[in-house]
Amino acid sequence: MGRFSASRRRAEQFVIEARNNLELRVAERTGELTRANEDLQNPQAELRRREAYLAGAQRLSHTGSFGWSVSTGEILWSEETYRIFQYDRTTMTPTVELILQRVHPEDAALVKQTIERRGAR
């Protein structure tokens, strides 16, 4: 019986140590994941802050910004660009045609030529 008790105590001790090690590893991993999440959120917060500054500067200077992926045709406008072109962001998706509708007639040929040249690349 003494042998059985000693084996049982060793097995119980092993289980206790294994549980403690597992709890320690879970705590370490939780800490790592928490830090990684914080690291991800900080750049996102910084990006949102910078975007807000840019939007404010564009409002004050009455200048907008845009992006155009020629390969996909996707056009992105800032809030101020929508305002300048007098389009509602919630109802309009930027297109080349919408841009051409707002270009001064004297500039239309040059703008069309530039768009066609960029699109041909």
PDB file of C-alpha atoms in Angstrom:
ATOM      1  CA  MET A   1       0.000   0.000   0.000  1.00  0.00           C
ATOM      2  CA  GLY A   2       2.888   2.318   0.747  1.00  0.00           C
ATOM      3  CA  ARG A   3       4.150   1.959  -2.806  1.00  0.00           C
ATOM      4  CA  PHE A   4       0.751   2.850  -4.207  1.00  0.00           C
ATOM      5  CA  SER A   5       0.552   5.961  -2.016  1.00  0.00           C
ATOM      6  CA  ALA A   6       3.989   7.136  -3.097  1.00  0.00           C
ATOM      7  CA  SER A   7       3.099   6.634  -6.768  1.00  0.00           C
ATOM      8  CA  ARG A   8      -0.158   8.456  -6.282  1.00  0.00           C
ATOM      9  CA  ARG A   9       1.560  11.374  -4.546  1.00  0.00           C
ATOM     10  CA  ARG A  10       4.097  11.628  -7.395  1.00  0.00           C
ATOM     11  CA  ALA A  11       1.282  11.557  -9.950  1.00  0.00           C
ATOM     12  CA  GLU A  12      -0.665  14.230  -8.037  1.00  0.00           C
ATOM     13  CA  GLN A  13       2.453  16.370  -7.782  1.00  0.00           C
ATOM     14  CA  PHE A  14       3.055  15.941 -11.506  1.00  0.00           C
ATOM     15  CA  VAL A  15      -0.522  17.029 -12.271  1.00  0.00           C
ATOM     16  CA  ILE A  16      -0.210  20.046  -9.965  1.00  0.00           C
ATOM     17  CA  GLU A  17       3.075  21.103 -11.596  1.00  0.00           C
ATOM     18  CA  ALA A  18       1.619  20.590 -15.075  1.00  0.00           C
ATOM     19  CA  ARG A  19      -1.425  22.704 -14.174  1.00  0.00           C
ATOM     20  CA  ASN A  20       0.782  25.439 -12.704  1.00  0.00           C
ATOM     21  CA  ASN A  21       2.990  25.438 -15.805  1.00  0.00           C
ATOM     22  CA  LEU A  22      -0.068  25.590 -18.043  1.00  0.00           C
ATOM     23  CA  GLU A  23      -1.547  28.482 -16.061  1.00  0.00           C
ATOM     24  CA  LEU A  24       1.774  30.306 -16.281  1.00  0.00           C
ATOM     25  CA  ARG A  25       1.964  29.760 -20.071  1.00  0.00           C
ATOM     26  CA  VAL A  26      -1.657  30.927 -20.491  1.00  0.00           C
ATOM     27  CA  ALA A  27      -0.915  34.080 -18.483  1.00  0.00           C
ATOM     28  CA  GLU A  28       2.236  34.775 -20.513  1.00  0.00           C
ATOM     29  CA  ARG A  29       0.424  34.241 -23.812  1.00  0.00           C
ATOM     30  CA  THR A  30      -2.498  36.400 -22.683  1.00  0.00           C
ATOM     31  CA  GLY A  31      -0.027  39.162 -21.870  1.00  0.00           C
ATOM     32  CA  GLU A  32       1.622  38.799 -25.279  1.00  0.00           C
ATOM     33  CA  LEU A  33      -1.728  38.965 -27.055  1.00  0.00           C
ATOM     34  CA  THR A  34      -2.800  41.986 -25.004  1.00  0.00           C
ATOM     35  CA  ARG A  35       0.420  43.816 -25.904  1.00  0.00           C
ATOM     36  CA  ALA A  36       0.067  42.860 -29.574  1.00  0.00           C
ATOM     37  CA  ASN A  37      -3.511  44.146 -29.578  1.00  0.00           C
ATOM     38  CA  GLU A  38      -2.400  47.422 -27.983  1.00  0.00           C
ATOM     39  CA  ASP A  39       0.371  47.743 -30.570  1.00  0.00           C
ATOM     40  CA  LEU A  40      -2.190  47.292 -33.356  1.00  0.00           C
ATOM     41  CA  GLN A  41      -4.620  49.793 -31.877  1.00  0.00           C
ATOM     42  CA  ASN A  42      -2.059  52.544 -31.316  1.00  0.00           C
ATOM     43  CA  PRO A  43      -1.130  52.907 -35.017  1.00  0.00           C
ATOM     44  CA  GLN A  44      -4.818  52.783 -35.928  1.00  0.00           C
ATOM     45  CA  ALA A  45      -5.571  55.566 -33.448  1.00  0.00           C
ATOM     46  CA  GLU A  46      -2.627  57.570 -34.790  1.00  0.00           C
ATOM     47  CA  LEU A  47      -3.857  57.073 -38.350  1.00  0.00           C
ATOM     48  CA  ARG A  48      -7.368  58.230 -37.403  1.00  0.00           C
ATOM     49  CA  ARG A  49      -5.882  61.300 -35.688  1.00  0.00           C
ATOM     50  CA  ARG A  50      -3.803  62.191 -38.744  1.00  0.00           C
ATOM     51  CA  GLU A  51      -6.765  61.659 -41.060  1.00  0.00           C
ATOM     52  CA  ALA A  52      -8.799  64.060 -38.897  1.00  0.00           C
ATOM     53  CA  TYR A  53      -6.019  66.669 -39.108  1.00  0.00           C
ATOM     54  CA  LEU A  54      -5.846  66.260 -42.888  1.00  0.00           C
ATOM     55  CA  ALA A  55      -9.629  66.609 -43.231  1.00  0.00           C
ATOM     56  CA  GLY A  56      -9.542  69.739 -41.067  1.00  0.00           C
ATOM     57  CA  ALA A  57      -6.705  71.247 -43.092  1.00  0.00           C
ATOM     58  CA  GLN A  58      -8.536  70.498 -46.334  1.00  0.00           C
ATOM     59  CA  ARG A  59     -11.691  72.171 -45.002  1.00  0.00           C
ATOM     60  CA  LEU A  60      -9.746  75.273 -43.977  1.00  0.00           C
ATOM     61  CA  SER A  61      -7.790  75.520 -47.237  1.00  0.00           C
ATOM     62  CA  HIS A  62     -10.701  74.458 -49.474  1.00  0.00           C
ATOM     63  CA  THR A  63      -8.550  71.790 -51.088  1.00  0.00           C
ATOM     64  CA  GLY A  64      -9.440  68.159 -51.486  1.00  0.00           C
ATOM     65  CA  SER A  65      -7.553  65.005 -52.230  1.00  0.00           C
ATOM     66  CA  PHE A  66      -8.270  61.986 -54.357  1.00  0.00           C
ATOM     67  CA  GLY A  67      -6.827  58.680 -55.370  1.00  0.00           C
ATOM     68  CA  TRP A  68      -7.288  56.759 -58.585  1.00  0.00           C
ATOM     69  CA  SER A  69      -6.345  53.155 -59.201  1.00  0.00           C
ATOM     70  CA  VAL A  70      -6.086  53.086 -62.977  1.00  0.00           C
ATOM     71  CA  SER A  71      -5.907  49.285 -63.056  1.00  0.00           C
ATOM     72  CA  THR A  72      -9.227  48.860 -61.203  1.00  0.00           C
ATOM     73  CA  GLY A  73     -10.827  52.185 -62.089  1.00  0.00           C
ATOM     74  CA  GLU A  74     -11.512  52.875 -58.412  1.00  0.00           C
ATOM     75  CA  ILE A  75     -11.557  56.575 -57.518  1.00  0.00           C
ATOM     76  CA  LEU A  76     -11.471  57.775 -53.905  1.00  0.00           C
ATOM     77  CA  TRP A  77     -12.314  61.331 -52.828  1.00  0.00           C
ATOM     78  CA  SER A  78     -11.856  63.145 -49.554  1.00  0.00           C
ATOM     79  CA  GLU A  79     -14.852  64.810 -47.908  1.00  0.00           C
ATOM     80  CA  GLU A  80     -13.641  68.183 -49.171  1.00  0.00           C
ATOM     81  CA  THR A  81     -13.401  66.901 -52.756  1.00  0.00           C
ATOM     82  CA  TYR A  82     -17.044  65.867 -52.565  1.00  0.00           C
ATOM     83  CA  ARG A  83     -17.866  69.343 -51.276  1.00  0.00           C
ATOM     84  CA  ILE A  84     -15.828  71.073 -53.991  1.00  0.00           C
ATOM     85  CA  PHE A  85     -17.484  69.038 -56.738  1.00  0.00           C
ATOM     86  CA  GLN A  86     -20.858  69.506 -54.994  1.00  0.00           C
ATOM     87  CA  TYR A  87     -21.689  65.817 -54.816  1.00  0.00           C
ATOM     88  CA  ASP A  88     -23.238  63.961 -51.897  1.00  0.00           C
ATOM     89  CA  ARG A  89     -20.925  61.238 -50.610  1.00  0.00           C
ATOM     90  CA  THR A  90     -23.868  59.094 -49.541  1.00  0.00           C
ATOM     91  CA  THR A  91     -25.470  58.997 -52.984  1.00  0.00           C
ATOM     92  CA  MET A  92     -22.586  59.343 -55.459  1.00  0.00           C
ATOM     93  CA  THR A  93     -19.626  57.128 -56.258  1.00  0.00           C
ATOM     94  CA  PRO A  94     -16.750  59.004 -57.908  1.00  0.00           C
ATOM     95  CA  THR A  95     -16.315  58.323 -61.618  1.00  0.00           C
ATOM     96  CA  VAL A  96     -14.356  59.905 -64.445  1.00  0.00           C
ATOM     97  CA  GLU A  97     -17.663  61.078 -65.915  1.00  0.00           C
ATOM     98  CA  LEU A  98     -18.559  62.932 -62.699  1.00  0.00           C
ATOM     99  CA  ILE A  99     -15.182  64.639 -62.733  1.00  0.00           C
ATOM    100  CA  LEU A 100     -15.589  65.704 -66.342  1.00  0.00           C
ATOM    101  CA  GLN A 101     -19.009  67.175 -65.526  1.00  0.00           C
ATOM    102  CA  ARG A 102     -17.329  69.605 -63.114  1.00  0.00           C
ATOM    103  CA  VAL A 103     -14.282  70.525 -65.213  1.00  0.00           C
ATOM    104  CA  HIS A 104     -14.339  73.969 -66.809  1.00  0.00           C
ATOM    105  CA  PRO A 105     -15.130  73.652 -70.540  1.00  0.00           C
ATOM    106  CA  GLU A 106     -11.809  75.291 -71.481  1.00  0.00           C
ATOM    107  CA  ASP A 107      -9.953  72.616 -69.510  1.00  0.00           C
ATOM    108  CA  ALA A 108     -12.074  69.631 -70.568  1.00  0.00           C
ATOM    109  CA  ALA A 109      -9.951  68.586 -73.565  1.00  0.00           C
ATOM    110  CA  LEU A 110      -6.709  68.634 -71.549  1.00  0.00           C
ATOM    111  CA  VAL A 111      -8.287  66.737 -68.646  1.00  0.00           C
ATOM    112  CA  LYS A 112      -9.729  64.095 -70.993  1.00  0.00           C
ATOM    113  CA  GLN A 113      -6.366  63.735 -72.730  1.00  0.00           C
ATOM    114  CA  THR A 114      -4.589  63.330 -69.386  1.00  0.00           C
ATOM    115  CA  ILE A 115      -7.109  60.741 -68.188  1.00  0.00           C
ATOM    116  CA  GLU A 116      -6.839  58.769 -71.424  1.00  0.00           C
ATOM    117  CA  ARG A 117      -3.024  58.876 -71.272  1.00  0.00           C
ATOM    118  CA  ARG A 118      -3.056  57.598 -67.665  1.00  0.00           C
ATOM    119  CA  GLY A 119      -5.611  54.936 -68.505  1.00  0.00           C
ATOM    120  CA  ALA A 120      -3.518  53.634 -71.401  1.00  0.00           C
ATOM    121  CA  ARG A 121      -0.579  52.769 -69.113  1.00  0.00           C
TER     122      ARG A 121
END
